[in-house]
């Protein structure tokens, strides 16, 4: 196997530079994407008086994920 073909079957996360499959549609890996979403949710909560249902509806994410982040 030639080394020049070894790394052509991957693309990289724009944040942490982990290997991602070429058919992965996002620019960031799932971990980095979730962390970025968490930061947006945190700022949204701090900016206004909202409850967990409003957060889940605004960001179109599962209520269980919002509750998990609140517990943590």
PDB file of C-alpha atoms in Angstrom:
ATOM      1  CA  UNK A   1       0.000   0.000   0.000  1.00  0.00           C
ATOM      2  CA  UNK A   2       1.358   3.384  -0.916  1.00  0.00           C
ATOM      3  CA  UNK A   3       1.329   6.035   1.789  1.00  0.00           C
ATOM      4  CA  UNK A   4      -0.030   8.766  -0.483  1.00  0.00           C
ATOM      5  CA  UNK A   5      -3.360   6.874  -0.667  1.00  0.00           C
ATOM      6  CA  UNK A   6      -3.489   6.084   3.020  1.00  0.00           C
ATOM      7  CA  UNK A   7      -4.818   9.474   4.138  1.00  0.00           C
ATOM      8  CA  UNK A   8      -7.055  10.275   1.192  1.00  0.00           C
ATOM      9  CA  UNK A   9      -9.939   8.244   2.575  1.00  0.00           C
ATOM     10  CA  UNK A  10     -10.457  10.619   5.510  1.00  0.00           C
ATOM     11  CA  UNK A  11     -11.304  14.186   6.152  1.00  0.00           C
ATOM     12  CA  UNK A  12     -10.626  15.954   9.418  1.00  0.00           C
ATOM     13  CA  UNK A  13     -12.694  17.735  12.046  1.00  0.00           C
ATOM     14  CA  UNK A  14     -12.162  21.467  11.687  1.00  0.00           C
ATOM     15  CA  UNK A  15     -11.926  21.889  15.477  1.00  0.00           C
ATOM     16  CA  UNK A  16     -10.057  18.911  16.958  1.00  0.00           C
ATOM     17  CA  UNK A  17      -8.613  17.460  13.704  1.00  0.00           C
ATOM     18  CA  UNK A  18      -9.862  13.912  14.328  1.00  0.00           C
ATOM     19  CA  UNK A  19     -10.204  11.664  11.308  1.00  0.00           C
ATOM     20  CA  UNK A  20     -13.672  11.558   9.800  1.00  0.00           C
ATOM     21  CA  UNK A  21     -14.956   9.374   6.958  1.00  0.00           C
ATOM     22  CA  UNK A  22     -15.217  11.102   3.600  1.00  0.00           C
ATOM     23  CA  UNK A  23     -18.981  10.593   3.497  1.00  0.00           C
ATOM     24  CA  UNK A  24     -19.447  12.383   6.854  1.00  0.00           C
ATOM     25  CA  UNK A  25     -21.514  15.466   6.036  1.00  0.00           C
ATOM     26  CA  UNK A  26     -20.559  17.813   8.887  1.00  0.00           C
ATOM     27  CA  UNK A  27     -17.343  19.822   9.130  1.00  0.00           C
ATOM     28  CA  UNK A  28     -16.905  18.999  12.836  1.00  0.00           C
ATOM     29  CA  UNK A  29     -16.948  15.612  14.578  1.00  0.00           C
ATOM     30  CA  UNK A  30     -19.981  14.673  16.709  1.00  0.00           C
ATOM     31  CA  UNK A  31     -18.168  15.505  19.938  1.00  0.00           C
ATOM     32  CA  UNK A  32     -17.157  18.993  18.801  1.00  0.00           C
ATOM     33  CA  UNK A  33     -20.592  19.614  17.304  1.00  0.00           C
ATOM     34  CA  UNK A  34     -22.270  18.711  20.580  1.00  0.00           C
ATOM     35  CA  UNK A  35     -19.904  20.949  22.534  1.00  0.00           C
ATOM     36  CA  UNK A  36     -20.607  23.874  20.184  1.00  0.00           C
ATOM     37  CA  UNK A  37     -24.349  23.297  20.555  1.00  0.00           C
ATOM     38  CA  UNK A  38     -23.934  23.151  24.341  1.00  0.00           C
ATOM     39  CA  UNK A  39     -22.229  26.559  24.292  1.00  0.00           C
ATOM     40  CA  UNK A  40     -25.080  28.042  22.226  1.00  0.00           C
ATOM     41  CA  UNK A  41     -27.677  26.555  24.580  1.00  0.00           C
ATOM     42  CA  UNK A  42     -25.827  27.905  27.617  1.00  0.00           C
ATOM     43  CA  UNK A  43     -25.740  31.423  26.164  1.00  0.00           C
ATOM     44  CA  UNK A  44     -29.428  31.205  25.216  1.00  0.00           C
ATOM     45  CA  UNK A  45     -30.355  30.226  28.774  1.00  0.00           C
ATOM     46  CA  UNK A  46     -28.236  33.002  30.269  1.00  0.00           C
ATOM     47  CA  UNK A  47     -29.698  35.611  27.905  1.00  0.00           C
ATOM     48  CA  UNK A  48     -33.306  35.041  28.935  1.00  0.00           C
ATOM     49  CA  UNK A  49     -35.642  33.444  31.406  1.00  0.00           C
ATOM     50  CA  UNK A  50     -36.478  30.171  29.633  1.00  0.00           C
ATOM     51  CA  UNK A  51     -37.378  26.692  30.749  1.00  0.00           C
ATOM     52  CA  UNK A  52     -36.091  23.371  29.465  1.00  0.00           C
ATOM     53  CA  UNK A  53     -39.050  22.885  27.127  1.00  0.00           C
ATOM     54  CA  UNK A  54     -38.436  26.234  25.437  1.00  0.00           C
ATOM     55  CA  UNK A  55     -34.738  25.425  25.021  1.00  0.00           C
ATOM     56  CA  UNK A  56     -35.490  22.044  23.448  1.00  0.00           C
ATOM     57  CA  UNK A  57     -38.041  23.598  21.113  1.00  0.00           C
ATOM     58  CA  UNK A  58     -35.830  26.544  20.118  1.00  0.00           C
ATOM     59  CA  UNK A  59     -32.813  24.371  19.234  1.00  0.00           C
ATOM     60  CA  UNK A  60     -34.860  21.397  17.952  1.00  0.00           C
ATOM     61  CA  UNK A  61     -33.040  18.995  20.277  1.00  0.00           C
ATOM     62  CA  UNK A  62     -34.400  16.232  22.516  1.00  0.00           C
ATOM     63  CA  UNK A  63     -35.648  17.304  25.929  1.00  0.00           C
ATOM     64  CA  UNK A  64     -33.577  14.479  27.463  1.00  0.00           C
ATOM     65  CA  UNK A  65     -30.385  16.098  26.146  1.00  0.00           C
ATOM     66  CA  UNK A  66     -31.315  19.448  27.726  1.00  0.00           C
ATOM     67  CA  UNK A  67     -32.050  17.705  31.037  1.00  0.00           C
ATOM     68  CA  UNK A  68     -28.733  15.820  30.851  1.00  0.00           C
ATOM     69  CA  UNK A  69     -26.833  19.088  30.393  1.00  0.00           C
ATOM     70  CA  UNK A  70     -28.706  20.683  33.300  1.00  0.00           C
ATOM     71  CA  UNK A  71     -27.819  17.751  35.587  1.00  0.00           C
ATOM     72  CA  UNK A  72     -24.173  17.960  34.607  1.00  0.00           C
TER      73      UNK A  72
END
